Amino acid sequence: AGTGRRCATVLCNLACETVLRKEMVDSGVVSVMDDLSNTYSENTLQDCAKCFCNLSCDPETPVPMVEQGAVLTLMMICMVRSVADTTKLMCAKALLNLVTPSTLTMILGTGIVHALASLSSIECEETMDICAELFCVVSCNEEGRGVIAERQSTLQGLFSLMRSKSKETQVTCGKAVCNLLRYPESQMATAKSGALLVIKVLATLGSEETEVTCAEALAMLSLDDKSRSIVINERACSVLVMLTQSAQ
């Protein structure tokens, strides 16, 4: 255990060197970190998460890291093994680095949105901001929207980010929610799970961009009989009145 702990620390330190990152990934460090993270030693887990975060900063490493299973290892650390919010924050940072246009399709199959829902419960503004950003990125993808809307617990994790004290985090969360409401693969499940309460809060933030996004989401909901009934039952018409007054 002592040797593993020291190796994790050394690899974490080496990953700070920009010139070494791609070489480390190509040498199989991702697999080594997966083995080293099979522990409940918080110090080791934190070093593993930091190492992944450092390695993933290089534009050439996300694809091979995802192919070698880095996302699953990070999910195990943040959802199962670690109890420290600082370690989980480092996992969130690494995931943000790993989610790129080239890796998103591969990553969606790992269940990453469930990790995001779990991380969203942490009372740390930086972690909440990263989760909102990741949810927003995933919600821009058709398959991603379907995956988010698949489970109510994932949607509730997303909605919970509106508790953030950061307006920027709230706006980013709102963009993700509006994306889900605008498309058929996620619209009904999202609306039924309480998304219109999020819309009501978004409409009060004083952001012109957010107000336009809310109006577009409500417009899409109004096109379908079933979704129209949700708008009526949730009394979301008051949001339209508010948005109209704001536009004047």
PDB file of C-alpha atoms in Angstrom:
ATOM      1  CA  ALA A   1       0.000   0.000   0.000  1.00  0.00           C
ATOM      2  CA  GLY A   2       2.873   2.343   0.868  1.00  0.00           C
ATOM      3  CA  THR A   3       4.572   1.704  -2.467  1.00  0.00           C
ATOM      4  CA  GLY A   4       1.350   2.289  -4.388  1.00  0.00           C
ATOM      5  CA  ARG A   5       0.774   5.546  -2.515  1.00  0.00           C
ATOM      6  CA  ARG A   6       4.258   6.783  -3.397  1.00  0.00           C
ATOM      7  CA  CYS A   7       3.916   5.728  -7.044  1.00  0.00           C
ATOM      8  CA  ALA A   8       0.619   7.610  -7.327  1.00  0.00           C
ATOM      9  CA  THR A   9       2.282  10.733  -5.924  1.00  0.00           C
ATOM     10  CA  VAL A  10       5.247  10.476  -8.302  1.00  0.00           C
ATOM     11  CA  LEU A  11       3.018   9.968 -11.341  1.00  0.00           C
ATOM     12  CA  CYS A  12       0.850  12.879 -10.243  1.00  0.00           C
ATOM     13  CA  ASN A  13       3.920  15.106 -10.018  1.00  0.00           C
ATOM     14  CA  LEU A  14       5.282  13.942 -13.383  1.00  0.00           C
ATOM     15  CA  ALA A  15       1.931  14.701 -15.036  1.00  0.00           C
ATOM     16  CA  CYS A  16       2.489  18.361 -14.152  1.00  0.00           C
ATOM     17  CA  GLU A  17       5.113  18.460 -16.905  1.00  0.00           C
ATOM     18  CA  THR A  18       3.484  19.383 -20.193  1.00  0.00           C
ATOM     19  CA  VAL A  19       6.092  17.621 -22.311  1.00  0.00           C
ATOM     20  CA  LEU A  20       5.550  14.299 -20.519  1.00  0.00           C
ATOM     21  CA  ARG A  21       1.769  13.999 -20.639  1.00  0.00           C
ATOM     22  CA  LYS A  22       1.283  12.362 -24.031  1.00  0.00           C
ATOM     23  CA  GLU A  23       4.233  10.058 -23.447  1.00  0.00           C
ATOM     24  CA  MET A  24       2.779   8.997 -20.084  1.00  0.00           C
ATOM     25  CA  VAL A  25      -0.601   8.222 -21.635  1.00  0.00           C
ATOM     26  CA  ASP A  26       1.026   6.311 -24.493  1.00  0.00           C
ATOM     27  CA  SER A  27       3.057   4.365 -21.921  1.00  0.00           C
ATOM     28  CA  GLY A  28      -0.063   3.024 -20.186  1.00  0.00           C
ATOM     29  CA  VAL A  29      -0.256   5.293 -17.142  1.00  0.00           C
ATOM     30  CA  VAL A  30      -4.071   5.359 -17.354  1.00  0.00           C
ATOM     31  CA  SER A  31      -4.192   1.612 -16.662  1.00  0.00           C
ATOM     32  CA  VAL A  32      -1.666   1.984 -13.842  1.00  0.00           C
ATOM     33  CA  MET A  33      -3.753   4.720 -12.208  1.00  0.00           C
ATOM     34  CA  ASP A  34      -6.815   2.519 -12.504  1.00  0.00           C
ATOM     35  CA  ASP A  35      -5.005  -0.161 -10.496  1.00  0.00           C
ATOM     36  CA  LEU A  36      -3.670   2.334  -7.948  1.00  0.00           C
ATOM     37  CA  SER A  37      -7.136   3.870  -7.456  1.00  0.00           C
ATOM     38  CA  ASN A  38      -8.524   0.516  -6.309  1.00  0.00           C
ATOM     39  CA  THR A  39      -8.200   1.663  -2.721  1.00  0.00           C
ATOM     40  CA  TYR A  40     -10.006   3.645  -0.047  1.00  0.00           C
ATOM     41  CA  SER A  41      -6.902   5.669   0.852  1.00  0.00           C
ATOM     42  CA  GLU A  42      -8.091   9.225   0.292  1.00  0.00           C
ATOM     43  CA  ASN A  43      -4.556  10.523  -0.306  1.00  0.00           C
ATOM     44  CA  THR A  44      -3.971   7.962  -3.063  1.00  0.00           C
ATOM     45  CA  LEU A  45      -7.362   8.650  -4.632  1.00  0.00           C
ATOM     46  CA  GLN A  46      -6.647  12.367  -4.661  1.00  0.00           C
ATOM     47  CA  ASP A  47      -3.278  11.814  -6.339  1.00  0.00           C
ATOM     48  CA  CYS A  48      -4.933   9.591  -8.961  1.00  0.00           C
ATOM     49  CA  ALA A  49      -7.617  12.196  -9.666  1.00  0.00           C
ATOM     50  CA  LYS A  50      -4.997  14.957  -9.883  1.00  0.00           C
ATOM     51  CA  CYS A  51      -2.892  12.851 -12.227  1.00  0.00           C
ATOM     52  CA  PHE A  52      -5.867  12.307 -14.553  1.00  0.00           C
ATOM     53  CA  CYS A  53      -6.653  16.025 -14.411  1.00  0.00           C
ATOM     54  CA  ASN A  54      -3.093  16.961 -15.328  1.00  0.00           C
ATOM     55  CA  LEU A  55      -2.793  14.360 -18.094  1.00  0.00           C
ATOM     56  CA  SER A  56      -6.084  15.421 -19.661  1.00  0.00           C
ATOM     57  CA  CYS A  57      -4.934  19.049 -20.058  1.00  0.00           C
ATOM     58  CA  ASP A  58      -3.016  18.158 -23.212  1.00  0.00           C
ATOM     59  CA  PRO A  59      -5.122  18.469 -26.399  1.00  0.00           C
ATOM     60  CA  GLU A  60      -3.686  15.177 -27.674  1.00  0.00           C
ATOM     61  CA  THR A  61      -4.515  13.042 -24.628  1.00  0.00           C
ATOM     62  CA  PRO A  62      -8.329  13.007 -24.161  1.00  0.00           C
ATOM     63  CA  VAL A  63      -9.047  10.502 -26.968  1.00  0.00           C
ATOM     64  CA  PRO A  64      -6.476   7.869 -25.894  1.00  0.00           C
ATOM     65  CA  MET A  65      -7.340   8.409 -22.223  1.00  0.00           C
ATOM     66  CA  VAL A  66     -11.035   7.771 -22.886  1.00  0.00           C
ATOM     67  CA  GLU A  67     -10.176   4.741 -25.016  1.00  0.00           C
ATOM     68  CA  GLN A  68      -8.079   3.386 -22.141  1.00  0.00           C
ATOM     69  CA  GLY A  69     -10.925   3.727 -19.618  1.00  0.00           C
ATOM     70  CA  ALA A  70     -10.087   6.939 -17.763  1.00  0.00           C
ATOM     71  CA  VAL A  71     -13.733   8.003 -17.492  1.00  0.00           C
ATOM     72  CA  LEU A  72     -14.802   4.777 -15.788  1.00  0.00           C
ATOM     73  CA  THR A  73     -11.911   5.057 -13.328  1.00  0.00           C
ATOM     74  CA  LEU A  74     -12.847   8.638 -12.488  1.00  0.00           C
ATOM     75  CA  MET A  75     -16.465   7.591 -12.002  1.00  0.00           C
ATOM     76  CA  MET A  76     -15.417   4.871  -9.569  1.00  0.00           C
ATOM     77  CA  ILE A  77     -13.315   7.345  -7.626  1.00  0.00           C
ATOM     78  CA  CYS A  78     -15.960  10.052  -7.340  1.00  0.00           C
ATOM     79  CA  MET A  79     -19.042   7.847  -6.914  1.00  0.00           C
ATOM     80  CA  VAL A  80     -17.781   4.877  -4.912  1.00  0.00           C
ATOM     81  CA  ARG A  81     -14.364   5.204  -3.308  1.00  0.00           C
ATOM     82  CA  SER A  82     -13.731   8.813  -2.380  1.00  0.00           C
ATOM     83  CA  VAL A  83     -15.489  10.642   0.444  1.00  0.00           C
ATOM     84  CA  ALA A  84     -13.601  13.932   0.071  1.00  0.00           C
ATOM     85  CA  ASP A  85     -15.165  16.809  -1.847  1.00  0.00           C
ATOM     86  CA  THR A  86     -11.696  18.003  -2.923  1.00  0.00           C
ATOM     87  CA  THR A  87     -10.993  14.664  -4.629  1.00  0.00           C
ATOM     88  CA  LYS A  88     -14.398  14.711  -6.281  1.00  0.00           C
ATOM     89  CA  LEU A  89     -13.759  18.248  -7.528  1.00  0.00           C
ATOM     90  CA  MET A  90     -10.548  17.033  -9.136  1.00  0.00           C
ATOM     91  CA  CYS A  91     -12.500  14.223 -10.816  1.00  0.00           C
ATOM     92  CA  ALA A  92     -14.991  16.766 -12.157  1.00  0.00           C
ATOM     93  CA  LYS A  93     -12.141  18.875 -13.576  1.00  0.00           C
ATOM     94  CA  ALA A  94     -10.645  15.822 -15.280  1.00  0.00           C
ATOM     95  CA  LEU A  95     -14.026  14.859 -16.768  1.00  0.00           C
ATOM     96  CA  LEU A  96     -14.448  18.386 -18.109  1.00  0.00           C
ATOM     97  CA  ASN A  97     -11.068  18.099 -19.839  1.00  0.00           C
ATOM     98  CA  LEU A  98     -11.924  14.682 -21.271  1.00  0.00           C
ATOM     99  CA  VAL A  99     -15.301  15.643 -22.754  1.00  0.00           C
ATOM    100  CA  THR A 100     -14.472  16.989 -26.217  1.00  0.00           C
ATOM    101  CA  PRO A 101     -16.234  16.806 -29.606  1.00  0.00           C
ATOM    102  CA  SER A 102     -13.960  13.862 -30.444  1.00  0.00           C
ATOM    103  CA  THR A 103     -14.724  11.887 -27.276  1.00  0.00           C
ATOM    104  CA  LEU A 104     -18.349  12.711 -26.464  1.00  0.00           C
ATOM    105  CA  THR A 105     -19.917   9.790 -28.323  1.00  0.00           C
ATOM    106  CA  MET A 106     -17.554   7.323 -26.634  1.00  0.00           C
ATOM    107  CA  ILE A 107     -18.117   8.875 -23.213  1.00  0.00           C
ATOM    108  CA  LEU A 108     -21.929   8.812 -23.352  1.00  0.00           C
ATOM    109  CA  GLY A 109     -21.837   5.029 -23.165  1.00  0.00           C
ATOM    110  CA  THR A 110     -19.968   5.092 -19.846  1.00  0.00           C
ATOM    111  CA  GLY A 111     -22.861   6.471 -17.799  1.00  0.00           C
ATOM    112  CA  ILE A 112     -21.090   9.774 -17.202  1.00  0.00           C
ATOM    113  CA  VAL A 113     -24.388  11.618 -16.658  1.00  0.00           C
ATOM    114  CA  HIS A 114     -25.010   9.546 -13.530  1.00  0.00           C
ATOM    115  CA  ALA A 115     -21.627  10.656 -12.206  1.00  0.00           C
ATOM    116  CA  LEU A 116     -22.600  14.251 -12.970  1.00  0.00           C
ATOM    117  CA  ALA A 117     -25.853  13.832 -11.054  1.00  0.00           C
ATOM    118  CA  SER A 118     -23.875  12.500  -8.092  1.00  0.00           C
ATOM    119  CA  LEU A 119     -21.265  15.268  -8.253  1.00  0.00           C
ATOM    120  CA  SER A 120     -24.042  17.874  -8.498  1.00  0.00           C
ATOM    121  CA  SER A 121     -25.037  17.152  -4.895  1.00  0.00           C
ATOM    122  CA  ILE A 122     -21.719  18.463  -3.555  1.00  0.00           C
ATOM    123  CA  GLU A 123     -21.939  21.840  -1.840  1.00  0.00           C
ATOM    124  CA  CYS A 124     -18.997  23.335  -3.702  1.00  0.00           C
ATOM    125  CA  GLU A 125     -19.560  26.199  -6.122  1.00  0.00           C
ATOM    126  CA  GLU A 126     -16.696  25.191  -8.398  1.00  0.00           C
ATOM    127  CA  THR A 127     -17.940  21.599  -8.655  1.00  0.00           C
ATOM    128  CA  MET A 128     -21.473  22.804  -9.360  1.00  0.00           C
ATOM    129  CA  ASP A 129     -20.206  25.114 -12.094  1.00  0.00           C
ATOM    130  CA  ILE A 130     -18.263  22.289 -13.767  1.00  0.00           C
ATOM    131  CA  CYS A 131     -21.273  19.958 -13.572  1.00  0.00           C
ATOM    132  CA  ALA A 132     -23.498  22.606 -15.147  1.00  0.00           C
ATOM    133  CA  GLU A 133     -20.982  23.089 -17.951  1.00  0.00           C
ATOM    134  CA  LEU A 134     -20.751  19.341 -18.587  1.00  0.00           C
ATOM    135  CA  PHE A 135     -24.525  18.892 -18.557  1.00  0.00           C
ATOM    136  CA  CYS A 136     -24.773  21.770 -21.050  1.00  0.00           C
ATOM    137  CA  VAL A 137     -22.228  20.182 -23.385  1.00  0.00           C
ATOM    138  CA  VAL A 138     -23.981  16.804 -23.238  1.00  0.00           C
ATOM    139  CA  SER A 139     -27.391  18.428 -23.805  1.00  0.00           C
ATOM    140  CA  CYS A 140     -26.175  19.835 -27.145  1.00  0.00           C
ATOM    141  CA  ASN A 141     -25.954  16.274 -28.463  1.00  0.00           C
ATOM    142  CA  GLU A 142     -29.056  14.285 -29.518  1.00  0.00           C
ATOM    143  CA  GLU A 143     -27.887  11.057 -27.909  1.00  0.00           C
ATOM    144  CA  GLY A 144     -26.748  13.011 -24.867  1.00  0.00           C
ATOM    145  CA  ARG A 145     -30.191  14.538 -24.372  1.00  0.00           C
ATOM    146  CA  GLY A 146     -31.761  11.101 -24.459  1.00  0.00           C
ATOM    147  CA  VAL A 147     -29.284   9.789 -21.899  1.00  0.00           C
ATOM    148  CA  ILE A 148     -29.898  12.687 -19.494  1.00  0.00           C
ATOM    149  CA  ALA A 149     -33.679  12.331 -19.761  1.00  0.00           C
ATOM    150  CA  GLU A 150     -33.536   8.556 -19.286  1.00  0.00           C
ATOM    151  CA  ARG A 151     -33.566   8.740 -15.485  1.00  0.00           C
ATOM    152  CA  GLN A 152     -35.429  11.165 -13.280  1.00  0.00           C
ATOM    153  CA  SER A 153     -32.558  11.076 -10.779  1.00  0.00           C
ATOM    154  CA  THR A 154     -30.218  12.477 -13.448  1.00  0.00           C
ATOM    155  CA  LEU A 155     -32.668  15.248 -14.300  1.00  0.00           C
ATOM    156  CA  GLN A 156     -33.082  16.094 -10.610  1.00  0.00           C
ATOM    157  CA  GLY A 157     -29.306  16.287 -10.278  1.00  0.00           C
ATOM    158  CA  LEU A 158     -29.248  18.800 -13.128  1.00  0.00           C
ATOM    159  CA  PHE A 159     -32.147  20.825 -11.722  1.00  0.00           C
ATOM    160  CA  SER A 160     -30.495  20.928  -8.284  1.00  0.00           C
ATOM    161  CA  LEU A 161     -27.678  23.057  -9.695  1.00  0.00           C
ATOM    162  CA  MET A 162     -30.078  26.014  -9.671  1.00  0.00           C
ATOM    163  CA  ARG A 163     -29.350  26.246  -5.924  1.00  0.00           C
ATOM    164  CA  SER A 164     -25.936  27.635  -6.804  1.00  0.00           C
ATOM    165  CA  LYS A 165     -25.200  31.161  -5.612  1.00  0.00           C
ATOM    166  CA  SER A 166     -23.468  31.807  -8.934  1.00  0.00           C
ATOM    167  CA  LYS A 167     -25.642  33.402 -11.606  1.00  0.00           C
ATOM    168  CA  GLU A 168     -23.248  32.042 -14.232  1.00  0.00           C
ATOM    169  CA  THR A 169     -23.806  28.480 -13.000  1.00  0.00           C
ATOM    170  CA  GLN A 170     -27.568  29.013 -12.942  1.00  0.00           C
ATOM    171  CA  VAL A 171     -27.530  30.347 -16.513  1.00  0.00           C
ATOM    172  CA  THR A 172     -25.429  27.408 -17.737  1.00  0.00           C
ATOM    173  CA  CYS A 173     -27.742  24.953 -15.975  1.00  0.00           C
ATOM    174  CA  GLY A 174     -30.699  26.740 -17.540  1.00  0.00           C
ATOM    175  CA  LYS A 175     -29.243  26.402 -21.021  1.00  0.00           C
ATOM    176  CA  ALA A 176     -28.972  22.652 -20.504  1.00  0.00           C
ATOM    177  CA  VAL A 177     -32.563  22.427 -19.267  1.00  0.00           C
ATOM    178  CA  CYS A 178     -33.849  24.494 -22.196  1.00  0.00           C
ATOM    179  CA  ASN A 179     -31.934  22.285 -24.626  1.00  0.00           C
ATOM    180  CA  LEU A 180     -33.705  19.264 -23.154  1.00  0.00           C
ATOM    181  CA  LEU A 181     -37.095  20.957 -23.455  1.00  0.00           C
ATOM    182  CA  ARG A 182     -36.624  21.907 -27.089  1.00  0.00           C
ATOM    183  CA  TYR A 183     -36.115  18.442 -28.570  1.00  0.00           C
ATOM    184  CA  PRO A 184     -38.473  15.441 -28.774  1.00  0.00           C
ATOM    185  CA  GLU A 185     -36.022  12.841 -27.418  1.00  0.00           C
ATOM    186  CA  SER A 186     -35.952  14.596 -24.039  1.00  0.00           C
ATOM    187  CA  GLN A 187     -38.830  17.065 -23.988  1.00  0.00           C
ATOM    188  CA  MET A 188     -41.622  15.187 -22.198  1.00  0.00           C
ATOM    189  CA  ALA A 189     -39.484  13.449 -19.588  1.00  0.00           C
ATOM    190  CA  THR A 190     -37.791  16.745 -18.727  1.00  0.00           C
ATOM    191  CA  ALA A 191     -41.051  18.689 -18.525  1.00  0.00           C
ATOM    192  CA  LYS A 192     -42.712  16.035 -16.350  1.00  0.00           C
ATOM    193  CA  SER A 193     -39.774  16.030 -13.934  1.00  0.00           C
ATOM    194  CA  GLY A 194     -40.167  19.671 -12.930  1.00  0.00           C
ATOM    195  CA  ALA A 195     -38.176  21.605 -15.536  1.00  0.00           C
ATOM    196  CA  LEU A 196     -40.732  24.406 -15.659  1.00  0.00           C
ATOM    197  CA  LEU A 197     -39.813  25.368 -12.099  1.00  0.00           C
ATOM    198  CA  VAL A 198     -36.295  25.927 -13.413  1.00  0.00           C
ATOM    199  CA  ILE A 199     -37.698  28.053 -16.252  1.00  0.00           C
ATOM    200  CA  LYS A 200     -39.513  30.219 -13.710  1.00  0.00           C
ATOM    201  CA  VAL A 201     -36.274  30.920 -11.851  1.00  0.00           C
ATOM    202  CA  LEU A 202     -34.351  31.556 -15.086  1.00  0.00           C
ATOM    203  CA  ALA A 203     -36.880  34.163 -16.148  1.00  0.00           C
ATOM    204  CA  THR A 204     -36.033  36.244 -13.067  1.00  0.00           C
ATOM    205  CA  LEU A 205     -32.246  36.326 -13.549  1.00  0.00           C
ATOM    206  CA  GLY A 206     -32.241  39.415 -15.747  1.00  0.00           C
ATOM    207  CA  SER A 207     -30.242  37.788 -18.537  1.00  0.00           C
ATOM    208  CA  GLU A 208     -31.512  38.682 -21.991  1.00  0.00           C
ATOM    209  CA  GLU A 209     -29.911  35.592 -23.530  1.00  0.00           C
ATOM    210  CA  THR A 210     -31.550  33.364 -20.916  1.00  0.00           C
ATOM    211  CA  GLU A 211     -34.930  35.008 -21.427  1.00  0.00           C
ATOM    212  CA  VAL A 212     -34.762  34.279 -25.173  1.00  0.00           C
ATOM    213  CA  THR A 213     -33.773  30.665 -24.468  1.00  0.00           C
ATOM    214  CA  CYS A 214     -36.689  30.260 -22.044  1.00  0.00           C
ATOM    215  CA  ALA A 215     -39.136  31.683 -24.580  1.00  0.00           C
ATOM    216  CA  GLU A 216     -37.835  29.303 -27.257  1.00  0.00           C
ATOM    217  CA  ALA A 217     -38.200  26.307 -24.923  1.00  0.00           C
ATOM    218  CA  LEU A 218     -41.782  27.277 -24.022  1.00  0.00           C
ATOM    219  CA  ALA A 219     -42.564  27.796 -27.695  1.00  0.00           C
ATOM    220  CA  MET A 220     -41.465  24.246 -28.484  1.00  0.00           C
ATOM    221  CA  LEU A 221     -43.544  22.891 -25.594  1.00  0.00           C
ATOM    222  CA  SER A 222     -46.621  24.720 -26.866  1.00  0.00           C
ATOM    223  CA  LEU A 223     -46.579  22.762 -30.142  1.00  0.00           C
ATOM    224  CA  ASP A 224     -47.738  19.491 -28.564  1.00  0.00           C
ATOM    225  CA  ASP A 225     -51.044  18.736 -26.781  1.00  0.00           C
ATOM    226  CA  LYS A 226     -49.466  16.770 -23.939  1.00  0.00           C
ATOM    227  CA  SER A 227     -46.672  19.230 -23.278  1.00  0.00           C
ATOM    228  CA  ARG A 228     -49.138  22.133 -23.464  1.00  0.00           C
ATOM    229  CA  SER A 229     -51.069  20.562 -20.604  1.00  0.00           C
ATOM    230  CA  ILE A 230     -47.906  20.485 -18.505  1.00  0.00           C
ATOM    231  CA  VAL A 231     -47.311  24.172 -19.207  1.00  0.00           C
ATOM    232  CA  ILE A 232     -50.860  24.909 -18.053  1.00  0.00           C
ATOM    233  CA  ASN A 233     -50.731  22.656 -14.976  1.00  0.00           C
ATOM    234  CA  GLU A 234     -47.400  24.146 -13.885  1.00  0.00           C
ATOM    235  CA  ARG A 235     -48.847  27.635 -14.394  1.00  0.00           C
ATOM    236  CA  ALA A 236     -45.946  28.531 -16.630  1.00  0.00           C
ATOM    237  CA  CYS A 237     -48.072  31.093 -18.456  1.00  0.00           C
ATOM    238  CA  SER A 238     -46.973  33.571 -15.784  1.00  0.00           C
ATOM    239  CA  VAL A 239     -43.429  33.155 -17.097  1.00  0.00           C
ATOM    240  CA  LEU A 240     -44.554  34.278 -20.553  1.00  0.00           C
ATOM    241  CA  VAL A 241     -46.163  37.369 -19.026  1.00  0.00           C
ATOM    242  CA  MET A 242     -42.917  38.109 -17.183  1.00  0.00           C
ATOM    243  CA  LEU A 243     -40.832  37.610 -20.329  1.00  0.00           C
ATOM    244  CA  THR A 244     -43.151  39.864 -22.346  1.00  0.00           C
ATOM    245  CA  GLN A 245     -42.904  42.634 -19.770  1.00  0.00           C
ATOM    246  CA  SER A 246     -39.129  42.306 -19.686  1.00  0.00           C
ATOM    247  CA  ALA A 247     -38.946  42.666 -23.458  1.00  0.00           C
ATOM    248  CA  GLN A 248     -40.876  45.928 -23.465  1.00  0.00           C
TER     249      GLN A 248
END
